Coordinates of N, CA, C and O in Angstrom, one line a residue:
R1 N 29.6 -107.4 32.1 CA 29.3 -107.2 32.6 C 31.4 -106.8 33.4 O 31.3 -108.0 34.1
S2 N 31.9 -106.3 32.9 CA 33.2 -106.2 33.3 C 33.8 -106.0 35.1 O 32.5 -105.2 36.2
S3 N 34.1 -106.8 35.8 CA 35.3 -106.8 36.9 C 36.0 -105.3 37.3 O 36.9 -104.8 36.2
A4 N 36.9 -104.4 38.5 CA 36.9 -103.7 38.2 C 38.9 -104.5 37.9 O 39.6 -103.8 37.6
A5 N 39.1 -106.1 38.4 CA 40.3 -106.1 38.3 C 40.3 -106.3 36.4 O 41.3 -105.6 36.3
S6 N 39.0 -106.8 35.4 CA 39.3 -106.7 34.1 C 39.5 -104.7 33.7 O 40.7 -104.9 33.2
D7 N 38.8 -104.0 34.6 CA 39.3 -102.9 33.9 C 40.7 -102.1 34.4 O 40.7 -101.4 33.3
V8 N 41.3 -102.8 35.7 CA 41.9 -102.5 35.7 C 43.4 -102.7 34.9 O 44.1 -102.7 33.5
Y9 N 43.1 -103.7 33.9 CA 43.8 -104.7 33.1 C 44.3 -104.2 31.9 O 45.1 -104.3 30.6
K10 N 43.0 -103.8 31.1 CA 42.2 -102.7 29.6 C 43.0 -101.3 30.1 O 43.6 -101.5 29.7
R11 N 43.0 -101.2 31.1 CA 44.1 -99.4 31.9 C 45.3 -100.2 31.2 O 46.0 -99.2 30.4
Q12 N 46.0 -101.0 31.9 CA 47.0 -101.6 32.3 C 47.4 -101.5 30.8 O 48.6 -101.2 30.6
Y13 N 47.1 -102.5 30.2 CA 47.2 -102.8 28.1 C 47.1 -101.5 27.1 O 47.4 -101.5 26.7
W14 N 46.3 -100.5 27.9 CA 46.5 -99.7 26.6 C 46.8 -98.4 26.5 O 48.1 -98.2 25.8
R15 N 47.9 -98.2 28.5 CA 49.1 -97.9 28.9 C 49.8 -98.6 27.8 O 50.9 -97.9 27.7
Y16 N 50.7 -99.9 28.3 CA 51.7 -100.4 27.8 C 52.0 -100.9 25.4 O 52.8 -100.3 25.7
F17 N 51.0 -100.3 25.5 CA 50.4 -101.5 24.1 C 50.1 -99.5 23.0 O 50.3 -100.0 22.1
M18 N 49.5 -98.6 23.8 CA 48.6 -97.9 23.0 C 49.5 -96.7 22.7 O 49.3 -95.5 23.4
G19 N 50.9 -96.4 23.9 CA 52.0 -95.8 23.9 C 51.6 -94.8 24.7 O 51.9 -93.9 26.0
G20 N 50.9 -95.0 26.1 CA 50.4 -95.0 27.0 C 49.4 -93.5 27.7 O 49.9 -93.1 28.5
K21 N 49.0 -92.9 26.5 CA 48.1 -92.3 26.6 C 46.5 -92.3 25.9 O 45.8 -92.8 25.3
T22 N 46.0 -91.3 27.2 CA 44.6 -92.1 26.7 C 43.6 -90.7 25.8 O 44.0 -90.1 25.5
S23 N 43.0 -91.2 25.0 CA 42.0 -90.6 23.9 C 41.5 -88.9 25.1 O 42.0 -88.0 24.4
T24 N 41.6 -88.9 26.7 CA 41.3 -87.2 26.8 C 42.2 -86.5 26.8 O 42.4 -85.9 26.8
A25 N 44.0 -88.0 27.9 CA 44.3 -87.0 26.9 C 45.3 -85.9 25.8 O 45.6 -85.1 25.6
S26 N 45.2 -87.6 25.1 CA 45.0 -86.7 23.5 C 44.8 -85.6 23.0 O 45.4 -85.1 22.7
K27 N 43.5 -85.0 23.7 CA 42.7 -84.0 23.2 C 43.1 -82.5 23.9 O 43.5 -82.4 23.4
N28 N 43.6 -83.4 25.3 CA 44.0 -81.8 26.2 C 44.8 -81.8 25.6 O 45.2 -80.6 25.7
K29 N 46.1 -82.7 25.1 CA 47.5 -82.0 24.6 C 46.9 -81.6 23.2 O 47.8 -80.8 23.0
Y30 N 46.3 -81.7 22.5 CA 46.3 -80.6 21.1 C 45.6 -79.6 20.9 O 45.6 -78.3 21.1
N31 N 44.5 -79.3 22.9 CA 43.2 -78.3 22.8 C 44.7 -77.2 22.8 O 44.7 -75.9 23.0
A32 N 45.5 -78.0 23.7 CA 46.7 -76.5 24.7 C 47.9 -76.7 23.3 O 48.2 -75.1 23.8
K33 N 47.8 -77.0 22.5 CA 48.3 -76.9 21.3 C 47.4 -75.3 20.2 O 48.0 -74.1 20.2
A34 N 45.8 -76.3 20.0 CA 45.8 -75.5 19.2 C 44.7 -74.4 19.1 O 45.2 -73.2 18.8
Y35 N 43.9 -73.8 21.1 CA 43.4 -73.1 21.5 C 43.6 -72.4 22.7 O 45.1 -73.1 23.6
D36 N 43.6 -70.9 22.6 CA 44.0 -69.9 24.2 C 42.5 -70.5 25.1 O 41.3 -70.8 24.1
R37 N 42.9 -70.4 26.2 CA 41.6 -70.2 26.9 C 41.1 -68.5 27.2 O 42.2 -67.6 27.8
L38 N 40.3 -68.5 27.9 CA 39.7 -67.0 28.5 C 38.7 -67.3 29.6 O 37.9 -68.4 28.9
N39 N 38.8 -66.9 30.7 CA 38.1 -67.1 32.0 C 36.4 -65.4 31.6 O 37.9 -64.8 31.6
V40 N 35.7 -65.6 31.6 CA 34.7 -64.5 31.2 C 34.1 -64.7 33.0 O 33.6 -66.0 32.5
V41 N 34.1 -63.2 33.7 CA 33.5 -63.7 35.1 C 31.9 -62.5 34.4 O 32.3 -62.2 34.1
V42 N 31.1 -62.9 34.7 CA 29.7 -61.9 35.2 C 29.1 -61.9 36.0 O 29.2 -62.7 37.0
K43 N 28.5 -61.1 36.2 CA 27.5 -60.4 37.2 C 26.8 -62.1 37.4 O 26.6 -62.7 36.7
K44 N 26.3 -62.4 39.4 CA 26.2 -63.3 40.2 C 24.7 -63.2 38.7 O 23.8 -62.7 38.7
G45 N 24.0 -64.4 38.7 CA 23.1 -64.3 38.3 C 23.1 -64.7 36.3 O 21.4 -64.6 36.2
M46 N 23.8 -64.2 35.6 CA 24.0 -63.1 34.2 C 24.4 -65.3 33.4 O 23.3 -65.0 32.4
K47 N 25.1 -65.7 33.5 CA 25.6 -67.2 33.5 C 24.2 -67.9 33.0 O 24.0 -68.5 31.2
P48 N 23.6 -68.3 33.4 CA 22.3 -68.9 32.6 C 21.4 -68.1 31.4 O 20.6 -69.1 31.3
L49 N 21.3 -66.2 32.3 CA 20.4 -65.7 30.9 C 22.0 -65.8 29.5 O 20.7 -66.0 28.4
I50 N 22.8 -65.7 30.1 CA 23.5 -66.1 29.1 C 23.8 -67.7 27.9 O 23.2 -68.0 26.8
K51 N 23.6 -68.3 28.7 CA 23.1 -70.1 28.2 C 22.1 -69.8 27.8 O 21.8 -70.4 26.8
E52 N 20.7 -69.2 28.5 CA 19.2 -69.1 27.3 C 19.2 -68.4 26.0 O 18.8 -69.1 25.3
L53 N 20.4 -67.6 26.1 CA 20.2 -66.9 25.1 C 20.3 -66.8 24.3 O 20.6 -67.2 22.5
A54 N 22.1 -68.0 24.3 CA 22.3 -69.4 23.4 C 22.2 -70.1 23.0 O 21.2 -70.9 21.2
E55 N 21.6 -70.3 23.3 CA 20.0 -72.0 23.1 C 19.4 -71.5 22.0 O 19.1 -72.0 21.4
N56 N 18.4 -70.2 22.3 CA 17.3 -69.6 21.6 C 18.1 -68.9 20.6 O 17.8 -69.4 19.4
M57 N 19.7 -69.3 20.1 CA 20.2 -68.5 19.0 C 20.5 -70.3 18.5 O 21.3 -70.2 17.0
D58 N 20.4 -70.9 19.6 CA 20.7 -72.5 18.9 C 22.8 -72.7 18.8 O 23.1 -73.0 17.8
M59 N 22.7 -72.1 19.8 CA 24.2 -71.4 20.2 C 24.9 -72.4 21.6 O 23.9 -72.4 22.1
S60 N 26.0 -72.9 21.1 CA 27.1 -72.9 22.5 C 27.4 -71.3 22.8 O 27.4 -70.5 22.5
T61 N 27.6 -71.6 23.9 CA 27.8 -70.3 24.9 C 29.1 -69.8 24.6 O 29.6 -68.8 24.6
N62 N 30.3 -71.1 24.2 CA 30.8 -70.6 23.8 C 30.8 -69.5 22.6 O 31.5 -69.1 21.7
A63 N 30.0 -70.4 21.5 CA 30.2 -69.4 20.2 C 29.1 -68.1 20.0 O 29.4 -67.9 19.5
L64 N 29.1 -68.0 21.3 CA 27.9 -66.7 21.2 C 28.8 -65.8 21.3 O 28.6 -65.1 21.1
I65 N 30.0 -66.3 22.6 CA 30.6 -65.6 23.5 C 31.0 -64.7 22.1 O 31.7 -63.4 21.8
I66 N 31.9 -66.0 21.1 CA 32.9 -65.2 20.3 C 31.7 -64.6 18.4 O 32.3 -63.8 18.0
Y67 N 31.1 -65.3 18.8 CA 29.7 -64.3 17.8 C 30.1 -62.6 18.2 O 30.4 -61.8 17.1
A68 N 29.6 -62.8 19.6 CA 29.3 -61.3 20.1 C 30.9 -60.8 19.9 O 31.1 -58.9 20.1
L69 N 31.6 -61.2 20.1 CA 33.5 -60.4 19.7 C 33.6 -60.3 18.4 O 34.0 -59.0 18.5
E70 N 33.1 -60.8 17.5 CA 33.4 -60.8 15.9 C 32.5 -59.4 15.3 O 32.6 -58.5 15.4
K71 N 31.2 -59.6 16.4 CA 30.2 -58.7 15.7 C 30.7 -57.4 16.4 O 30.7 -56.2 15.6
V72 N 30.9 -57.1 17.6 CA 32.1 -55.9 18.3 C 33.4 -55.5 17.4 O 33.7 -54.2 16.5
A73 N 34.3 -56.3 16.9 CA 34.9 -56.1 16.6 C 34.7 -56.1 14.4 O 35.3 -54.7 14.6
Q74 N 33.4 -55.8 14.6 CA 33.2 -55.4 12.9 C 33.1 -54.4 12.9 O 33.5 -53.1 11.8
E75 N 32.3 -54.2 14.0 CA 31.9 -52.7 14.1 C 32.7 -51.2 14.5 O 32.6 -50.3 14.2
N76 N 34.0 -51.9 14.7 CA 35.1 -51.6 15.3 C 35.9 -51.4 14.7 O 36.6 -50.3 14.2
N77 N 36.4 -52.0 13.2 CA 36.7 -51.8 12.0 C 38.3 -52.5 12.5 O 39.6 -52.2 12.3
F78 N 38.3 -53.6 14.0 CA 38.7 -53.9 14.2 C 39.6 -55.6 13.5 O 38.7 -55.7 13.1
D79 N 40.7 -55.9 12.4 CA 40.8 -57.5 12.4 C 40.8 -58.2 13.9 O 41.9 -57.6 14.5
L80 N 40.4 -59.1 13.6 CA 40.1 -59.9 14.5 C 41.3 -61.0 13.7 O 41.7 -62.8 14.8
T81 N 41.9 -61.2 12.9 CA 42.3 -62.3 12.7 C 43.4 -63.0 12.9 O 43.7 -62.2 13.1
V82 N 43.7 -64.0 13.1 CA 44.8 -64.8 13.4 C 45.7 -64.7 12.6 O 45.9 -65.1 11.4
K83 N 46.9 -64.5 13.2 CA 47.9 -64.1 11.8 C 49.3 -65.6 12.1 O 49.2 -65.2 13.2

């Protein structure tokens, strides 16, 4: 078990010798460059239903939303390919 002082030392060591970025900061920087964020608002009570549907389809909620968007785009002959 490590002490609080030891944990502080490890963080300081990491920042000094490893360029100052944590893996979370690095992931966040990459995600900001590679992805757009989209906030979806649904009626109260729909969120658990959407989550259940996604689980029933062995998908994440995000994957389900993307799947639904791609399906609607295909049905409407709309190209969602990023150029």
